[in-house]
Amino acid sequence: MNILQMLSQKELAPITLVAGEKSRGREISSITMMDAPDIIPYLRKNELIITTAYHLQNNHDFFQELIREMASKGCAGFGIKKNRFLHEIPQDILLLADQLHLPFIELPEHLSLGQINFLMTEKILQSEASLLTHAMDIHRQFTLLILNGQGIPRLVRQLTSLIGREVQLISPFLRPMYSAQQYIPELASIHKMMRNDIRHTPSNKAWTFSLIADRQVISLYPININSEKNCYLMIKGSIDEQDILSRLTIEQAINVLSFAIMQEQALLQQKRNIRNQHFRDLLEQEGHSPIALKALSQELSLPYQQGYLCIIGHVTTKTASYSYQPNFVIEQIHKYCEEALQTSRIPIHAFTQNNELIFLYELHDPNSDYTLFLTELFTELEASIYQYFDLHMMFGVSNQTHNFSEIQRAYKEAQSTVLTIRNRRKLISFYKKKEINELLQMIPQTDLMNYHRMVFKAFSSLPDEEQKVLFETLNEFLECHCQISETAKRLYVHRNTVIYRIEKCSSLLQKDLKDPEVTLQLRLALRIQNHLLIEQYA
């Protein structure tokens, strides 16, 4: 019950508000009779103090201090029986109460302070009981809508009708949920407003703001769905603090929606897990028969004769502000990507495997140049992922497949592409056949060094200068396809010198340098040596 409602009670007439008119909507939660002058330490928020003014007569300074303390602590108001001990209320006291927006009430003289306390307390309890009954009725009404299978959209429409304001259910990523209306102009404005600092916007309490473009007032009420990010009820217009019934109705709607959304999200996550398991079977099991592949394509709702591109998304950074397990992070990003791609109606299917995101993009025109489109799409997607999750990602794209049966090959190509771009700080890369140096970059340097030492172990006992000469001669000899004269020309030495050096290499290695298998092994080891030198210099 608030001050205005208390003033309208017939049992308390005549009761008048003589100051603090602007705060007549202030809530009253309890009544306290002032029977001692040491009440200040015991003042509480939304408490109405009533008194005969016995302790205020001839104590003007204390009267002023009491008014100030009551205002600072958010008391509901001050009620006084005027003609008992204080026949006139000082004008400066009324002016102070008006300035501090503290309701100041003259109580009826024909009732005792005890009777007034009893009547007011009774009215407060009746009001609280009425509100509780209303809350239970609304909660039951909303719950039945869900239990009877009428769904969340019907509940939102019912809430719109009850509070007389347009209501939308909004996802944590500022998109309409369970709504045929895919574009809401206000959401675009809110998204733009929050773009630079979305992680620091209020998330656990309701907040109201006005959009500059059309001066539309928007209220957002968070709905806890047991995850890092909340859904929201977006209500056009602000809910007045005095409109207790509307606020109570919204509160009950949020309670029911929280449970209903968590239930639906759990079912959707179960479906994702089943799809991910079927997709894992496709990727990990070798030798699928055509019948098995067609069955998998049906399980995954992917056309069998459709061409695809496989794109793997890999998280490259994990910041301290995101302390969840990797699986949970990827699941959250997966949900966001699904929501974003469904809204844009782009034919991409998302999966989660081994802490990575996998996308299958349907190629309806295999001859089209898709590189620019995918680059722009995933650049924008990565920027949004960073905005909402504080994480960076990179993407590797495979060659196109002719049909569903080649997805396993495309997945390996996308994996290979991701491996090659991990150290290049590149956002997206497309698969191409690897040159030798690119293949070497995929092998740990320790393994490369061990292989080089194994092949040229016999050279390690020689002085550094002699090693350098033999390596140079051997490299040119192999590059010239074992032609002595051509090697001599390139090195600017006599051909007998080349013959001597090659024979020495053959003797040290104990191998026939004209054997194709030996030649391949030596050429690879020399290429590794050059690669390691380049990496060391870089």
mmCIF file with all atom_site columns, C-alpha atoms in Angstrom, residues 269-458:
data_model
loop_
_atom_site.group_PDB
_atom_site.id
_atom_site.type_symbol
_atom_site.label_atom_id
_atom_site.label_alt_id
_atom_site.label_comp_id
_atom_site.label_asym_id
_atom_site.label_entity_id
_atom_site.label_seq_id
_atom_site.pdbx_PDB_ins_code
_atom_site.Cartn_x
_atom_site.Cartn_y
_atom_site.Cartn_z
_atom_site.occupancy
_atom_site.B_iso_or_equiv
_atom_site.pdbx_formal_charge
_atom_site.auth_seq_id
_atom_site.auth_comp_id
_atom_site.auth_asym_id
_atom_site.auth_atom_id
_atom_site.pdbx_PDB_model_num
ATOM 1   C CA . GLN A 1 269 ? 20.585 -28.807 -26.582 1.00 0.00 ? 269 GLN A CA 1
ATOM 2   C CA . GLN A 1 270 ? 19.676 -32.495 -26.484 1.00 0.00 ? 270 GLN A CA 1
ATOM 3   C CA . LYS A 1 271 ? 18.814 -32.333 -30.194 1.00 0.00 ? 271 LYS A CA 1
ATOM 4   C CA . ARG A 1 272 ? 22.166 -30.597 -30.869 1.00 0.00 ? 272 ARG A CA 1
ATOM 5   C CA . ASN A 1 273 ? 23.988 -33.333 -28.966 1.00 0.00 ? 273 ASN A CA 1
ATOM 6   C CA . ILE A 1 274 ? 22.261 -36.044 -31.020 1.00 0.00 ? 274 ILE A CA 1
ATOM 7   C CA . ARG A 1 275 ? 23.106 -34.247 -34.283 1.00 0.00 ? 275 ARG A CA 1
ATOM 8   C CA . ASN A 1 276 ? 26.700 -33.776 -33.145 1.00 0.00 ? 276 ASN A CA 1
ATOM 9   C CA . GLN A 1 277 ? 26.948 -37.507 -32.357 1.00 0.00 ? 277 GLN A CA 1
ATOM 10  C CA . HIS A 1 278 ? 25.649 -38.476 -35.812 1.00 0.00 ? 278 HIS A CA 1
ATOM 11  C CA . PHE A 1 279 ? 28.090 -36.025 -37.382 1.00 0.00 ? 279 PHE A CA 1
ATOM 12  C CA . ARG A 1 280 ? 30.932 -37.487 -35.309 1.00 0.00 ? 280 ARG A CA 1
ATOM 13  C CA . ASP A 1 281 ? 30.028 -40.935 -36.621 1.00 0.00 ? 281 ASP A CA 1
ATOM 14  C CA . LEU A 1 282 ? 30.292 -39.592 -40.162 1.00 0.00 ? 282 LEU A CA 1
ATOM 15  C CA . LEU A 1 283 ? 33.723 -38.059 -39.534 1.00 0.00 ? 283 LEU A CA 1
ATOM 16  C CA . GLU A 1 284 ? 35.373 -40.752 -37.427 1.00 0.00 ? 284 GLU A CA 1
ATOM 17  C CA . GLN A 1 285 ? 34.186 -44.016 -38.936 1.00 0.00 ? 285 GLN A CA 1
ATOM 18  C CA . GLU A 1 286 ? 35.861 -45.126 -42.169 1.00 0.00 ? 286 GLU A CA 1
ATOM 19  C CA . GLY A 1 287 ? 34.338 -47.091 -45.030 1.00 0.00 ? 287 GLY A CA 1
ATOM 20  C CA . HIS A 1 288 ? 30.697 -46.060 -44.841 1.00 0.00 ? 288 HIS A CA 1
ATOM 21  C CA . SER A 1 289 ? 28.553 -47.811 -47.417 1.00 0.00 ? 289 SER A CA 1
ATOM 22  C CA . PRO A 1 290 ? 26.352 -45.676 -49.715 1.00 0.00 ? 290 PRO A CA 1
ATOM 23  C CA . ILE A 1 291 ? 23.284 -46.905 -47.821 1.00 0.00 ? 291 ILE A CA 1
ATOM 24  C CA . ALA A 1 292 ? 24.794 -45.884 -44.460 1.00 0.00 ? 292 ALA A CA 1
ATOM 25  C CA . LEU A 1 293 ? 25.784 -42.465 -45.837 1.00 0.00 ? 293 LEU A CA 1
ATOM 26  C CA . LYS A 1 294 ? 22.289 -41.822 -47.134 1.00 0.00 ? 294 LYS A CA 1
ATOM 27  C CA . ALA A 1 295 ? 20.870 -42.811 -43.751 1.00 0.00 ? 295 ALA A CA 1
ATOM 28  C CA . LEU A 1 296 ? 23.242 -40.378 -42.007 1.00 0.00 ? 296 LEU A CA 1
ATOM 29  C CA . SER A 1 297 ? 22.291 -37.594 -44.394 1.00 0.00 ? 297 SER A CA 1
ATOM 30  C CA . GLN A 1 298 ? 18.645 -38.146 -43.500 1.00 0.00 ? 298 GLN A CA 1
ATOM 31  C CA . GLU A 1 299 ? 19.428 -38.183 -39.765 1.00 0.00 ? 299 GLU A CA 1
ATOM 32  C CA . LEU A 1 300 ? 21.246 -34.855 -40.162 1.00 0.00 ? 300 LEU A CA 1
ATOM 33  C CA . SER A 1 301 ? 18.605 -33.392 -42.519 1.00 0.00 ? 301 SER A CA 1
ATOM 34  C CA . LEU A 1 302 ? 21.299 -32.725 -45.129 1.00 0.00 ? 302 LEU A CA 1
ATOM 35  C CA . PRO A 1 303 ? 20.509 -33.334 -48.826 1.00 0.00 ? 303 PRO A CA 1
ATOM 36  C CA . TYR A 1 304 ? 22.641 -36.221 -50.094 1.00 0.00 ? 304 TYR A CA 1
ATOM 37  C CA . GLN A 1 305 ? 23.190 -34.925 -53.649 1.00 0.00 ? 305 GLN A CA 1
ATOM 38  C CA . GLN A 1 306 ? 24.029 -31.411 -52.441 1.00 0.00 ? 306 GLN A CA 1
ATOM 39  C CA . GLY A 1 307 ? 27.556 -29.989 -52.764 1.00 0.00 ? 307 GLY A CA 1
ATOM 40  C CA . TYR A 1 308 ? 29.081 -28.575 -49.546 1.00 0.00 ? 308 TYR A CA 1
ATOM 41  C CA . LEU A 1 309 ? 31.956 -26.558 -48.157 1.00 0.00 ? 309 LEU A CA 1
ATOM 42  C CA . CYS A 1 310 ? 33.266 -27.516 -44.726 1.00 0.00 ? 310 CYS A CA 1
ATOM 43  C CA . ILE A 1 311 ? 34.382 -24.627 -42.498 1.00 0.00 ? 311 ILE A CA 1
ATOM 44  C CA . ILE A 1 312 ? 36.073 -25.210 -39.145 1.00 0.00 ? 312 ILE A CA 1
ATOM 45  C CA . GLY A 1 313 ? 36.023 -22.436 -36.534 1.00 0.00 ? 313 GLY A CA 1
ATOM 46  C CA . HIS A 1 314 ? 38.830 -22.592 -33.976 1.00 0.00 ? 314 HIS A CA 1
ATOM 47  C CA . VAL A 1 315 ? 39.054 -20.457 -30.804 1.00 0.00 ? 315 VAL A CA 1
ATOM 48  C CA . THR A 1 316 ? 42.434 -18.688 -30.769 1.00 0.00 ? 316 THR A CA 1
ATOM 49  C CA . THR A 1 317 ? 42.219 -16.765 -27.467 1.00 0.00 ? 317 THR A CA 1
ATOM 50  C CA . LYS A 1 318 ? 40.735 -17.406 -24.052 1.00 0.00 ? 318 LYS A CA 1
ATOM 51  C CA . THR A 1 319 ? 40.675 -14.304 -21.874 1.00 0.00 ? 319 THR A CA 1
ATOM 52  C CA . ALA A 1 320 ? 40.650 -14.236 -18.082 1.00 0.00 ? 320 ALA A CA 1
ATOM 53  C CA . SER A 1 321 ? 37.136 -12.789 -18.091 1.00 0.00 ? 321 SER A CA 1
ATOM 54  C CA . TYR A 1 322 ? 35.743 -16.038 -19.507 1.00 0.00 ? 322 TYR A CA 1
ATOM 55  C CA . SER A 1 323 ? 36.330 -18.736 -16.906 1.00 0.00 ? 323 SER A CA 1
ATOM 56  C CA . TYR A 1 324 ? 34.031 -21.509 -18.171 1.00 0.00 ? 324 TYR A CA 1
ATOM 57  C CA . GLN A 1 325 ? 35.035 -24.901 -19.450 1.00 0.00 ? 325 GLN A CA 1
ATOM 58  C CA . PRO A 1 326 ? 35.841 -25.005 -23.217 1.00 0.00 ? 326 PRO A CA 1
ATOM 59  C CA . ASN A 1 327 ? 32.871 -27.282 -23.973 1.00 0.00 ? 327 ASN A CA 1
ATOM 60  C CA . PHE A 1 328 ? 30.461 -24.812 -22.413 1.00 0.00 ? 328 PHE A CA 1
ATOM 61  C CA . VAL A 1 329 ? 32.028 -21.909 -24.329 1.00 0.00 ? 329 VAL A CA 1
ATOM 62  C CA . ILE A 1 330 ? 31.757 -23.710 -27.661 1.00 0.00 ? 330 ILE A CA 1
ATOM 63  C CA . GLU A 1 331 ? 28.154 -24.718 -26.940 1.00 0.00 ? 331 GLU A CA 1
ATOM 64  C CA . GLN A 1 332 ? 27.257 -21.099 -26.228 1.00 0.00 ? 332 GLN A CA 1
ATOM 65  C CA . ILE A 1 333 ? 28.957 -19.903 -29.428 1.00 0.00 ? 333 ILE A CA 1
ATOM 66  C CA . HIS A 1 334 ? 27.231 -22.719 -31.337 1.00 0.00 ? 334 HIS A CA 1
ATOM 67  C CA . LYS A 1 335 ? 23.831 -21.476 -30.090 1.00 0.00 ? 335 LYS A CA 1
ATOM 68  C CA . TYR A 1 336 ? 24.714 -17.921 -31.056 1.00 0.00 ? 336 TYR A CA 1
ATOM 69  C CA . CYS A 1 337 ? 25.850 -18.934 -34.563 1.00 0.00 ? 337 CYS A CA 1
ATOM 70  C CA . GLU A 1 338 ? 22.690 -20.989 -35.123 1.00 0.00 ? 338 GLU A CA 1
ATOM 71  C CA . GLU A 1 339 ? 20.573 -18.008 -34.096 1.00 0.00 ? 339 GLU A CA 1
ATOM 72  C CA . ALA A 1 340 ? 22.517 -15.604 -36.309 1.00 0.00 ? 340 ALA A CA 1
ATOM 73  C CA . LEU A 1 341 ? 22.489 -17.879 -39.371 1.00 0.00 ? 341 LEU A CA 1
ATOM 74  C CA . GLN A 1 342 ? 18.795 -18.759 -39.023 1.00 0.00 ? 342 GLN A CA 1
ATOM 75  C CA . THR A 1 343 ? 17.933 -15.065 -38.874 1.00 0.00 ? 343 THR A CA 1
ATOM 76  C CA . SER A 1 344 ? 19.903 -14.372 -42.069 1.00 0.00 ? 344 SER A CA 1
ATOM 77  C CA . ARG A 1 345 ? 18.471 -17.520 -43.748 1.00 0.00 ? 345 ARG A CA 1
ATOM 78  C CA . ILE A 1 346 ? 21.898 -18.532 -45.079 1.00 0.00 ? 346 ILE A CA 1
ATOM 79  C CA . PRO A 1 347 ? 22.027 -22.302 -45.863 1.00 0.00 ? 347 PRO A CA 1
ATOM 80  C CA . ILE A 1 348 ? 24.709 -23.190 -43.302 1.00 0.00 ? 348 ILE A CA 1
ATOM 81  C CA . HIS A 1 349 ? 24.456 -26.046 -40.789 1.00 0.00 ? 349 HIS A CA 1
ATOM 82  C CA . ALA A 1 350 ? 26.426 -25.752 -37.526 1.00 0.00 ? 350 ALA A CA 1
ATOM 83  C CA . PHE A 1 351 ? 27.942 -28.582 -35.473 1.00 0.00 ? 351 PHE A CA 1
ATOM 84  C CA . THR A 1 352 ? 30.291 -28.879 -32.488 1.00 0.00 ? 352 THR A CA 1
ATOM 85  C CA . GLN A 1 353 ? 33.161 -31.372 -32.439 1.00 0.00 ? 353 GLN A CA 1
ATOM 86  C CA . ASN A 1 354 ? 36.296 -31.528 -30.272 1.00 0.00 ? 354 ASN A CA 1
ATOM 87  C CA . ASN A 1 355 ? 35.928 -27.959 -28.962 1.00 0.00 ? 355 ASN A CA 1
ATOM 88  C CA . GLU A 1 356 ? 35.619 -26.629 -32.497 1.00 0.00 ? 356 GLU A CA 1
ATOM 89  C CA . LEU A 1 357 ? 32.736 -25.309 -34.554 1.00 0.00 ? 357 LEU A CA 1
ATOM 90  C CA . ILE A 1 358 ? 32.046 -26.980 -37.878 1.00 0.00 ? 358 ILE A CA 1
ATOM 91  C CA . PHE A 1 359 ? 29.870 -25.400 -40.557 1.00 0.00 ? 359 PHE A CA 1
ATOM 92  C CA . LEU A 1 360 ? 28.534 -27.083 -43.698 1.00 0.00 ? 360 LEU A CA 1
ATOM 93  C CA . TYR A 1 361 ? 27.656 -24.503 -46.336 1.00 0.00 ? 361 TYR A CA 1
ATOM 94  C CA . GLU A 1 362 ? 25.324 -25.694 -49.087 1.00 0.00 ? 362 GLU A CA 1
ATOM 95  C CA . LEU A 1 363 ? 26.715 -24.857 -52.532 1.00 0.00 ? 363 LEU A CA 1
ATOM 96  C CA . HIS A 1 364 ? 23.678 -24.308 -54.723 1.00 0.00 ? 364 HIS A CA 1
ATOM 97  C CA . ASP A 1 365 ? 25.881 -22.941 -57.514 1.00 0.00 ? 365 ASP A CA 1
ATOM 98  C CA . PRO A 1 366 ? 29.218 -24.816 -57.509 1.00 0.00 ? 366 PRO A CA 1
ATOM 99  C CA . ASN A 1 367 ? 30.637 -22.513 -60.212 1.00 0.00 ? 367 ASN A CA 1
ATOM 100 C CA . SER A 1 368 ? 30.107 -19.307 -58.210 1.00 0.00 ? 368 SER A CA 1
ATOM 101 C CA . ASP A 1 369 ? 32.975 -17.501 -56.488 1.00 0.00 ? 369 ASP A CA 1
ATOM 102 C CA . TYR A 1 370 ? 32.134 -17.990 -52.829 1.00 0.00 ? 370 TYR A CA 1
ATOM 103 C CA . THR A 1 371 ? 35.417 -16.704 -51.328 1.00 0.00 ? 371 THR A CA 1
ATOM 104 C CA . LEU A 1 372 ? 34.380 -13.058 -50.972 1.00 0.00 ? 372 LEU A CA 1
ATOM 105 C CA . PHE A 1 373 ? 30.946 -13.943 -49.571 1.00 0.00 ? 373 PHE A CA 1
ATOM 106 C CA . LEU A 1 374 ? 32.354 -16.354 -46.964 1.00 0.00 ? 374 LEU A CA 1
ATOM 107 C CA . THR A 1 375 ? 35.135 -13.935 -46.031 1.00 0.00 ? 375 THR A CA 1
ATOM 108 C CA . GLU A 1 376 ? 32.628 -11.158 -45.344 1.00 0.00 ? 376 GLU A CA 1
ATOM 109 C CA . LEU A 1 377 ? 30.210 -13.515 -43.553 1.00 0.00 ? 377 LEU A CA 1
ATOM 110 C CA . PHE A 1 378 ? 32.774 -14.998 -41.164 1.00 0.00 ? 378 PHE A CA 1
ATOM 111 C CA . THR A 1 379 ? 34.516 -11.675 -40.590 1.00 0.00 ? 379 THR A CA 1
ATOM 112 C CA . GLU A 1 380 ? 31.217 -10.278 -39.360 1.00 0.00 ? 380 GLU A CA 1
ATOM 113 C CA . LEU A 1 381 ? 30.470 -13.463 -37.383 1.00 0.00 ? 381 LEU A CA 1
ATOM 114 C CA . GLU A 1 382 ? 33.880 -13.366 -35.687 1.00 0.00 ? 382 GLU A CA 1
ATOM 115 C CA . ALA A 1 383 ? 33.401 -9.709  -34.723 1.00 0.00 ? 383 ALA A CA 1
ATOM 116 C CA . SER A 1 384 ? 30.057 -10.586 -33.103 1.00 0.00 ? 384 SER A CA 1
ATOM 117 C CA . ILE A 1 385 ? 31.568 -13.573 -31.266 1.00 0.00 ? 385 ILE A CA 1
ATOM 118 C CA . TYR A 1 386 ? 34.253 -11.316 -29.841 1.00 0.00 ? 386 TYR A CA 1
ATOM 119 C CA . GLN A 1 387 ? 31.604 -8.747  -28.871 1.00 0.00 ? 387 GLN A CA 1
ATOM 120 C CA . TYR A 1 388 ? 29.453 -11.249 -26.971 1.00 0.00 ? 388 TYR A CA 1
ATOM 121 C CA . PHE A 1 389 ? 32.037 -13.782 -25.707 1.00 0.00 ? 389 PHE A CA 1
ATOM 122 C CA . ASP A 1 390 ? 35.338 -11.868 -25.572 1.00 0.00 ? 390 ASP A CA 1
ATOM 123 C CA . LEU A 1 391 ? 36.962 -14.555 -27.742 1.00 0.00 ? 391 LEU A CA 1
ATOM 124 C CA . HIS A 1 392 ? 38.707 -14.492 -31.110 1.00 0.00 ? 392 HIS A CA 1
ATOM 125 C CA . MET A 1 393 ? 38.279 -17.227 -33.737 1.00 0.00 ? 393 MET A CA 1
ATOM 126 C CA . MET A 1 394 ? 39.815 -18.216 -37.047 1.00 0.00 ? 394 MET A CA 1
ATOM 127 C CA . PHE A 1 395 ? 38.256 -20.280 -39.833 1.00 0.00 ? 395 PHE A CA 1
ATOM 128 C CA . GLY A 1 396 ? 39.598 -22.845 -42.311 1.00 0.00 ? 396 GLY A CA 1
ATOM 129 C CA . VAL A 1 397 ? 37.596 -23.626 -45.456 1.00 0.00 ? 397 VAL A CA 1
ATOM 130 C CA . SER A 1 398 ? 37.796 -26.852 -47.478 1.00 0.00 ? 398 SER A CA 1
ATOM 131 C CA . ASN A 1 399 ? 37.458 -27.449 -51.188 1.00 0.00 ? 399 ASN A CA 1
ATOM 132 C CA . GLN A 1 400 ? 33.905 -28.031 -52.354 1.00 0.00 ? 400 GLN A CA 1
ATOM 133 C CA . THR A 1 401 ? 32.378 -31.497 -52.340 1.00 0.00 ? 401 THR A CA 1
ATOM 134 C CA . HIS A 1 402 ? 30.206 -32.990 -55.057 1.00 0.00 ? 402 HIS A CA 1
ATOM 135 C CA . ASN A 1 403 ? 27.812 -34.546 -52.552 1.00 0.00 ? 403 ASN A CA 1
ATOM 136 C CA . PHE A 1 404 ? 27.341 -35.620 -48.938 1.00 0.00 ? 404 PHE A CA 1
ATOM 137 C CA . SER A 1 405 ? 29.663 -38.643 -49.260 1.00 0.00 ? 405 SER A CA 1
ATOM 138 C CA . GLU A 1 406 ? 32.766 -36.392 -49.537 1.00 0.00 ? 406 GLU A CA 1
ATOM 139 C CA . ILE A 1 407 ? 32.216 -34.456 -46.296 1.00 0.00 ? 407 ILE A CA 1
ATOM 140 C CA . GLN A 1 408 ? 34.783 -36.545 -44.419 1.00 0.00 ? 408 GLN A CA 1
ATOM 141 C CA . ARG A 1 409 ? 37.445 -35.533 -46.967 1.00 0.00 ? 409 ARG A CA 1
ATOM 142 C CA . ALA A 1 410 ? 36.335 -31.883 -46.775 1.00 0.00 ? 410 ALA A CA 1
ATOM 143 C CA . TYR A 1 411 ? 36.587 -31.967 -42.979 1.00 0.00 ? 411 TYR A CA 1
ATOM 144 C CA . LYS A 1 412 ? 40.232 -33.123 -43.171 1.00 0.00 ? 412 LYS A CA 1
ATOM 145 C CA . GLU A 1 413 ? 40.997 -30.359 -45.678 1.00 0.00 ? 413 GLU A CA 1
ATOM 146 C CA . ALA A 1 414 ? 39.455 -27.739 -43.374 1.00 0.00 ? 414 ALA A CA 1
ATOM 147 C CA . GLN A 1 415 ? 41.462 -29.133 -40.433 1.00 0.00 ? 415 GLN A CA 1
ATOM 148 C CA . SER A 1 416 ? 44.636 -28.914 -42.491 1.00 0.00 ? 416 SER A CA 1
ATOM 149 C CA . THR A 1 417 ? 43.835 -25.310 -43.408 1.00 0.00 ? 417 THR A CA 1
ATOM 150 C CA . VAL A 1 418 ? 43.302 -24.362 -39.761 1.00 0.00 ? 418 VAL A CA 1
ATOM 151 C CA . LEU A 1 419 ? 46.694 -25.859 -38.846 1.00 0.00 ? 419 LEU A CA 1
ATOM 152 C CA . THR A 1 420 ? 48.477 -23.749 -41.456 1.00 0.00 ? 420 THR A CA 1
ATOM 153 C CA . ILE A 1 421 ? 46.951 -20.440 -40.302 1.00 0.00 ? 421 ILE A CA 1
ATOM 154 C CA . ARG A 1 422 ? 47.294 -20.825 -36.529 1.00 0.00 ? 422 ARG A CA 1
ATOM 155 C CA . ASN A 1 423 ? 50.546 -18.852 -36.404 1.00 0.00 ? 423 ASN A CA 1
ATOM 156 C CA . ARG A 1 424 ? 49.667 -16.343 -39.105 1.00 0.00 ? 424 ARG A CA 1
ATOM 157 C CA . ARG A 1 425 ? 46.980 -14.336 -37.281 1.00 0.00 ? 425 ARG A CA 1
ATOM 158 C CA . LYS A 1 426 ? 44.713 -14.742 -40.261 1.00 0.00 ? 426 LYS A CA 1
ATOM 159 C CA . LEU A 1 427 ? 40.942 -14.769 -39.827 1.00 0.00 ? 427 LEU A CA 1
ATOM 160 C CA . ILE A 1 428 ? 39.919 -17.073 -42.697 1.00 0.00 ? 428 ILE A CA 1
ATOM 161 C CA . SER A 1 429 ? 41.884 -19.221 -45.138 1.00 0.00 ? 429 SER A CA 1
ATOM 162 C CA . PHE A 1 430 ? 40.830 -21.462 -48.025 1.00 0.00 ? 430 PHE A CA 1
ATOM 163 C CA . TYR A 1 431 ? 42.272 -24.901 -48.686 1.00 0.00 ? 431 TYR A CA 1
ATOM 164 C CA . LYS A 1 432 ? 44.896 -25.350 -51.361 1.00 0.00 ? 432 LYS A CA 1
ATOM 165 C CA . LYS A 1 433 ? 47.339 -28.141 -52.139 1.00 0.00 ? 433 LYS A CA 1
ATOM 166 C CA . LYS A 1 434 ? 50.387 -27.779 -49.907 1.00 0.00 ? 434 LYS A CA 1
ATOM 167 C CA . GLU A 1 435 ? 53.876 -26.917 -51.111 1.00 0.00 ? 435 GLU A CA 1
ATOM 168 C CA . ILE A 1 436 ? 56.741 -28.713 -49.379 1.00 0.00 ? 436 ILE A CA 1
ATOM 169 C CA . ASN A 1 437 ? 57.510 -25.724 -47.135 1.00 0.00 ? 437 ASN A CA 1
ATOM 170 C CA . GLU A 1 438 ? 53.871 -25.548 -46.047 1.00 0.00 ? 438 GLU A CA 1
ATOM 171 C CA . LEU A 1 439 ? 53.912 -29.253 -45.219 1.00 0.00 ? 439 LEU A CA 1
ATOM 172 C CA . LEU A 1 440 ? 57.078 -28.769 -43.195 1.00 0.00 ? 440 LEU A CA 1
ATOM 173 C CA . GLN A 1 441 ? 55.405 -25.980 -41.213 1.00 0.00 ? 441 GLN A CA 1
ATOM 174 C CA . MET A 1 442 ? 52.797 -28.497 -40.063 1.00 0.00 ? 442 MET A CA 1
ATOM 175 C CA . ILE A 1 443 ? 55.493 -30.745 -38.493 1.00 0.00 ? 443 ILE A CA 1
ATOM 176 C CA . PRO A 1 444 ? 56.968 -29.828 -35.077 1.00 0.00 ? 444 PRO A CA 1
ATOM 177 C CA . GLN A 1 445 ? 60.494 -28.405 -35.371 1.00 0.00 ? 445 GLN A CA 1
ATOM 178 C CA . THR A 1 446 ? 61.837 -31.000 -32.932 1.00 0.00 ? 446 THR A CA 1
ATOM 179 C CA . ASP A 1 447 ? 60.771 -33.823 -35.275 1.00 0.00 ? 447 ASP A CA 1
ATOM 180 C CA . LEU A 1 448 ? 62.328 -32.037 -38.255 1.00 0.00 ? 448 LEU A CA 1
ATOM 181 C CA . MET A 1 449 ? 65.627 -31.540 -36.423 1.00 0.00 ? 449 MET A CA 1
ATOM 182 C CA . ASN A 1 450 ? 65.718 -35.190 -35.325 1.00 0.00 ? 450 ASN A CA 1
ATOM 183 C CA . TYR A 1 451 ? 65.148 -36.345 -38.912 1.00 0.00 ? 451 TYR A CA 1
ATOM 184 C CA . HIS A 1 452 ? 67.921 -34.063 -40.220 1.00 0.00 ? 452 HIS A CA 1
ATOM 185 C CA . ARG A 1 453 ? 70.372 -35.285 -37.572 1.00 0.00 ? 453 ARG A CA 1
ATOM 186 C CA . MET A 1 454 ? 69.542 -38.921 -38.380 1.00 0.00 ? 454 MET A CA 1
ATOM 187 C CA . VAL A 1 455 ? 70.228 -38.491 -42.108 1.00 0.00 ? 455 VAL A CA 1
ATOM 188 C CA . PHE A 1 456 ? 73.450 -36.454 -41.725 1.00 0.00 ? 456 PHE A CA 1
ATOM 189 C CA . LYS A 1 457 ? 74.722 -37.981 -38.508 1.00 0.00 ? 457 LYS A CA 1
ATOM 190 C CA . ALA A 1 458 ? 78.034 -38.867 -40.225 1.00 0.00 ? 458 ALA A CA 1
#
